[in-house]
Tab-separated table of C-alpha atoms in Angstrom:
chain	number	residue	atom	x	y	z
A	1	MET	CA	192.725	95.771	35.210
A	2	GLY	CA	193.051	94.628	38.767
A	3	ASN	CA	195.315	92.176	40.661
A	4	LEU	CA	196.377	89.325	38.364
A	5	VAL	CA	199.464	87.220	38.811
A	6	ASN	CA	201.317	84.974	36.411
A	7	LEU	CA	199.311	86.165	33.293
A	8	LYS	CA	202.312	85.257	31.120
A	9	ARG	CA	202.016	81.865	29.268
A	10	PRO	CA	204.068	79.233	30.988
A	11	GLU	CA	207.247	77.927	29.467
A	12	ARG	CA	205.708	74.504	28.693
A	13	ARG	CA	202.841	73.497	27.153
A	14	ALA	CA	199.933	72.533	25.253
A	15	GLU	CA	197.288	75.024	24.184
A	16	ILE	CA	194.453	75.289	26.359
A	17	ASN	CA	191.115	73.975	24.875
A	18	ALA	CA	188.731	73.800	27.871
A	19	VAL	CA	187.969	75.481	31.169
A	20	PHE	CA	186.489	73.870	34.046
A	21	PHE	CA	184.758	75.681	36.889
A	22	ASP	CA	183.761	75.272	40.511
A	23	VAL	CA	180.086	76.319	41.345
A	24	GLY	CA	179.591	77.449	44.836
A	25	GLY	CA	181.409	80.762	45.585
A	26	THR	CA	182.758	80.754	41.834
A	27	LEU	CA	179.730	80.950	39.614
A	28	ILE	CA	176.785	81.257	42.079
A	29	GLU	CA	176.380	81.858	45.827
A	30	PRO	CA	173.408	81.876	48.374
A	31	ARG	CA	171.275	85.195	47.840
A	32	TYR	CA	171.381	85.594	51.599
A	33	PRO	CA	173.605	84.168	54.527
A	34	VAL	CA	172.549	80.670	55.051
A	35	GLY	CA	171.786	81.245	58.748
A	36	GLU	CA	169.297	83.856	57.716
A	37	ILE	CA	167.737	81.551	55.336
A	38	TYR	CA	167.592	78.661	57.890
A	39	ALA	CA	166.036	80.919	60.285
A	40	LYS	CA	163.436	82.149	58.114
A	41	PHE	CA	162.339	78.746	57.196
A	42	ALA	CA	162.621	77.441	60.814
A	43	ALA	CA	159.974	80.350	61.813
A	44	ARG	CA	157.397	78.884	59.295
A	45	PHE	CA	157.645	75.657	61.286
A	46	GLY	CA	157.219	77.283	64.680
A	47	ARG	CA	160.917	77.556	65.614
A	48	SER	CA	162.639	80.936	66.465
A	49	ALA	CA	166.271	80.805	65.939
A	50	ASP	CA	169.213	83.320	65.860
A	51	PRO	CA	170.487	83.793	62.307
A	52	VAL	CA	173.798	84.945	63.448
A	53	ARG	CA	174.244	81.928	65.666
A	54	LEU	CA	173.068	79.530	62.814
A	55	GLN	CA	175.360	81.200	60.369
A	56	ALA	CA	178.287	80.730	62.825
A	57	ASN	CA	177.334	77.121	63.331
A	58	PHE	CA	177.093	76.373	59.556
A	59	LEU	CA	180.504	77.657	58.818
A	60	ARG	CA	181.872	75.641	61.861
A	61	HIS	CA	180.183	72.295	60.952
A	62	PHE	CA	180.208	72.462	57.209
A	63	PRO	CA	184.016	71.675	56.874
A	64	LEU	CA	183.737	68.671	59.247
A	65	GLN	CA	181.364	66.930	57.051
A	66	PRO	CA	182.438	63.833	55.247
A	67	LYS	CA	182.970	64.018	51.527
A	68	LEU	CA	179.738	64.560	49.549
A	69	ALA	CA	180.594	61.477	47.361
A	70	PHE	CA	178.821	57.964	47.002
A	71	ARG	CA	179.569	54.899	45.085
A	72	ARG	CA	178.477	55.273	41.377
A	73	ASP	CA	177.062	51.719	41.308
A	74	LEU	CA	174.452	52.502	43.912
A	75	PRO	CA	170.906	52.726	42.723
A	76	LEU	CA	169.811	56.435	42.087
A	77	SER	CA	167.153	56.235	44.853
A	78	ASN	CA	170.021	55.344	47.310
A	79	ILE	CA	172.157	58.107	46.193
A	80	PHE	CA	169.457	60.588	46.467
A	81	SER	CA	168.492	59.351	50.024
A	82	ALA	CA	172.187	59.449	50.789
A	83	GLU	CA	172.584	63.199	49.711
A	84	SER	CA	169.482	64.143	51.751
A	85	ASP	CA	170.894	62.473	54.838
A	86	TRP	CA	174.218	64.219	54.362
A	87	TRP	CA	172.570	67.608	54.550
A	88	ARG	CA	170.125	66.472	57.178
A	89	ARG	CA	172.930	65.647	59.577
A	90	LEU	CA	174.595	69.054	58.863
A	91	VAL	CA	171.547	70.895	59.346
A	92	SER	CA	170.792	69.095	62.552
A	93	ASP	CA	174.173	69.977	63.818
A	94	VAL	CA	173.457	73.629	63.080
A	95	PHE	CA	170.473	73.623	65.002
A	96	ALA	CA	171.830	71.440	67.763
A	97	ASP	CA	172.191	74.239	70.342
A	98	GLU	CA	168.901	75.851	69.465
A	99	GLY	CA	166.919	73.626	71.603
A	100	PRO	CA	164.021	71.346	70.768
A	101	PHE	CA	162.664	71.493	67.252
A	102	PRO	CA	159.542	69.299	67.069
A	103	ARG	CA	158.844	70.006	63.378
A	104	PHE	CA	162.570	69.706	62.142
A	105	ASP	CA	161.791	67.009	59.519
A	106	GLU	CA	159.190	69.111	57.723
A	107	PHE	CA	161.483	72.188	58.186
A	108	PHE	CA	164.444	70.389	56.623
A	109	GLU	CA	162.416	69.009	53.648
A	110	ALA	CA	161.198	72.458	52.929
A	111	VAL	CA	164.416	74.195	52.943
A	112	TYR	CA	166.192	71.306	51.086
A	113	GLU	CA	163.872	71.669	48.193
A	114	ALA	CA	164.000	75.500	48.220
A	115	PHE	CA	167.772	75.207	47.331
A	116	ARG	CA	167.065	73.307	44.333
A	117	GLY	CA	165.985	76.223	42.340
A	118	ASP	CA	167.154	79.846	41.760
A	119	ASP	CA	165.112	81.621	44.492
A	120	LEU	CA	167.845	81.013	47.082
A	121	TRP	CA	170.837	81.303	44.582
A	122	LYS	CA	172.241	84.097	42.521
A	123	VAL	CA	174.824	84.285	39.721
A	124	LEU	CA	178.037	86.181	40.581
A	125	ASP	CA	178.893	89.452	39.040
A	126	GLY	CA	180.527	88.937	35.622
A	127	VAL	CA	179.802	85.256	35.141
A	128	VAL	CA	177.424	85.454	32.207
A	129	PRO	CA	179.173	87.786	30.022
A	130	THR	CA	182.614	85.866	30.651
A	131	LEU	CA	181.238	82.590	30.021
A	132	GLU	CA	179.758	83.872	26.832
A	133	THR	CA	183.159	85.344	25.705
A	134	LEU	CA	184.995	82.059	26.454
A	135	ARG	CA	182.430	79.981	24.482
A	136	GLN	CA	182.728	82.358	21.760
A	137	ARG	CA	186.571	81.713	21.716
A	138	ASN	CA	185.700	78.049	21.055
A	139	LEU	CA	186.786	77.056	24.348
A	140	ARG	CA	184.903	74.058	25.874
A	141	LEU	CA	183.372	74.734	29.211
A	142	GLY	CA	182.618	72.290	31.923
A	143	VAL	CA	181.717	72.071	35.735
A	144	VAL	CA	183.640	70.022	38.434
A	145	SER	CA	181.994	70.532	41.747
A	146	ASN	CA	181.713	68.966	45.121
A	147	PHE	CA	177.797	69.237	44.994
A	148	ASP	CA	174.753	66.929	44.885
A	149	SER	CA	172.145	65.873	42.116
A	150	ARG	CA	170.306	69.207	42.524
A	151	LEU	CA	173.071	70.956	40.696
A	152	PRO	CA	171.911	70.468	37.093
A	153	THR	CA	168.395	72.048	38.050
A	154	ILE	CA	170.067	74.861	39.778
A	155	LEU	CA	172.317	75.612	36.816
A	156	ARG	CA	169.363	75.341	34.463
A	157	GLU	CA	167.307	77.689	36.900
A	158	CYS	CA	170.158	80.139	37.001
A	159	GLU	CA	170.341	79.955	33.197
A	160	LEU	CA	173.707	78.846	33.111
A	161	ALA	CA	173.475	75.079	32.095
A	162	HIS	CA	173.796	75.755	28.408
A	163	TYR	CA	177.212	76.849	28.679
A	164	PHE	CA	178.581	73.656	29.836
A	165	ARG	CA	179.396	70.512	27.889
A	166	THR	CA	179.995	68.583	31.001
A	167	VAL	CA	178.622	68.845	34.595
A	168	ARG	CA	180.353	66.605	37.104
A	169	PHE	CA	179.408	66.709	40.640
A	170	SER	CA	180.825	64.731	43.647
A	171	SER	CA	177.591	62.802	44.844
A	172	PHE	CA	177.445	60.937	41.585
A	173	SER	CA	181.226	60.641	40.884
A	174	ASN	CA	182.607	58.448	43.896
A	175	SER	CA	185.123	61.340	44.265
A	176	ALA	CA	185.303	64.719	45.729
A	177	LYS	CA	187.756	67.488	44.872
A	178	PRO	CA	190.696	67.611	45.490
A	179	ASP	CA	190.814	63.855	44.517
A	180	SER	CA	191.727	63.438	40.919
A	181	ALA	CA	189.031	61.006	39.938
A	182	ILE	CA	186.425	63.570	39.775
A	183	PHE	CA	188.583	65.771	37.380
A	184	GLN	CA	189.340	62.577	35.408
A	185	THR	CA	185.548	61.995	34.887
A	186	ALA	CA	185.131	65.349	33.095
A	187	LEU	CA	188.335	64.973	31.067
A	188	ASP	CA	187.251	61.580	29.872
A	189	GLU	CA	183.837	62.895	28.907
A	190	LEU	CA	185.367	65.542	26.668
A	191	GLN	CA	188.316	63.533	25.651
A	192	LEU	CA	190.767	65.907	26.926
A	193	ARG	CA	194.296	65.756	28.505
A	194	PRO	CA	194.820	67.597	31.690
A	195	GLU	CA	197.686	69.773	30.270
A	196	GLU	CA	195.007	71.352	27.766
A	197	THR	CA	192.640	72.247	30.516
A	198	VAL	CA	192.390	74.911	33.310
A	199	HIS	CA	190.273	74.756	36.403
A	200	VAL	CA	188.822	77.794	37.933
A	201	GLY	CA	187.616	77.873	41.734
A	202	ASP	CA	187.675	79.710	45.021
A	203	SER	CA	189.103	76.985	47.147
A	204	TRP	CA	192.868	76.538	47.419
A	205	ASN	CA	192.670	72.935	48.565
A	206	GLU	CA	189.827	71.692	46.532
A	207	ASP	CA	190.279	73.581	43.338
A	208	ILE	CA	193.890	74.893	42.947
A	209	GLU	CA	195.831	71.768	44.622
A	210	GLY	CA	193.379	69.443	43.122
A	211	ALA	CA	193.761	70.765	39.692
A	212	LEU	CA	197.575	71.042	39.871
A	213	ALA	CA	197.822	67.491	41.108
A	214	MET	CA	195.958	66.561	38.138
A	215	GLY	CA	198.257	68.158	35.767
A	216	MET	CA	196.070	70.826	35.008
A	217	ARG	CA	196.506	74.772	35.252
A	218	ALA	CA	194.526	76.384	37.991
A	219	ILE	CA	192.855	79.988	38.339
A	220	LEU	CA	192.164	81.069	41.743
A	221	PHE	CA	189.036	83.228	42.030
A	222	ASP	CA	189.744	85.396	45.089
A	223	PRO	CA	187.368	88.432	45.315
A	224	ARG	CA	187.861	88.637	49.084
A	225	ARG	CA	191.742	88.597	48.906
A	226	ARG	CA	191.970	85.646	51.250
A	227	PHE	CA	195.038	84.147	49.397
A	228	ILE	CA	196.859	87.211	48.345
A	229	ASP	CA	200.009	86.108	50.394
A	230	ASN	CA	199.807	82.385	49.582
A	231	PRO	CA	203.192	81.225	48.635
A	232	GLY	CA	201.626	78.863	46.174
A	233	LEU	CA	200.862	81.646	43.920
A	234	ARG	CA	204.653	81.517	42.750
A	235	ASN	CA	203.814	78.430	40.947
A	236	GLU	CA	203.886	79.373	37.252
A	237	ASN	CA	200.615	77.295	36.511
A	238	VAL	CA	198.456	79.415	39.044
A	239	THR	CA	196.919	82.497	38.215
A	240	ARG	CA	194.864	84.673	40.728
A	241	ILE	CA	192.002	86.830	39.922
A	242	GLU	CA	189.749	88.997	41.964
A	243	ARG	CA	187.184	89.739	39.324
A	244	PHE	CA	185.395	87.009	37.276
A	245	ASP	CA	185.692	88.984	34.043
A	246	GLN	CA	189.430	88.934	34.472
A	247	LEU	CA	189.453	85.595	33.184
A	248	THR	CA	189.032	87.001	29.559
A	249	GLU	CA	192.325	89.048	30.188
A	250	ILE	CA	194.440	85.892	30.691
A	251	ASP	CA	196.848	85.343	27.729
A	252	TYR	CA	196.220	81.717	27.439
A	253	LEU	CA	192.579	82.158	27.267
A	254	GLN	CA	192.637	84.659	24.386
A	255	VAL	CA	191.235	84.155	20.919
A	256	LYS	CA	193.594	81.633	19.351
């Protein structure tokens, strides 16, 4: 069955009626390393770049970015521009030590649009059958993700959109995980209380701490065993899994 912790039902509580999911690293991931993708696209616009160095730069700069969240009262065109600018700054930083890139703007527009579809994304193993099983158990499913407005299209192209009753992403929510407001928007839409909801994700800070602070249960998807010794796993409201299909084995997500 693999490594799961805290599979027993906590002493307290309401029955779980809904499961929220993170997206990147939980449901889907890039088909290739981001540095490799950037290097391939850059070559189309006359710029040779080292994919290994680009990957290292991406991993270094991505956590330094401000939250991908903008005011909900902004016109849609302003939000779309803000999203693109957010990514443009990041990608520019990734290429900063590669030297001049005269056609950078053309390159950026091409790679930004390419990430809108399923060509550069793959659904992780076990996701589809697990979502199908959970839906058959009459659990309401939703997405809460630090993402931009390309997300609904990506989910649709990856044939995942139909599983979810709500899809909340940070750029339209004026809030990004671990802040509680983005979780609250999903709860409000489905008329749920935190205690009847569990959130699944691969980030300890954004997903696990964010969900717990909201009063939800949390399931850590940890296929690379990064958090196996995290003391927070002693919390009775946290479950750790290494395979996505282990979600179906957790007792409080069984058929009611």
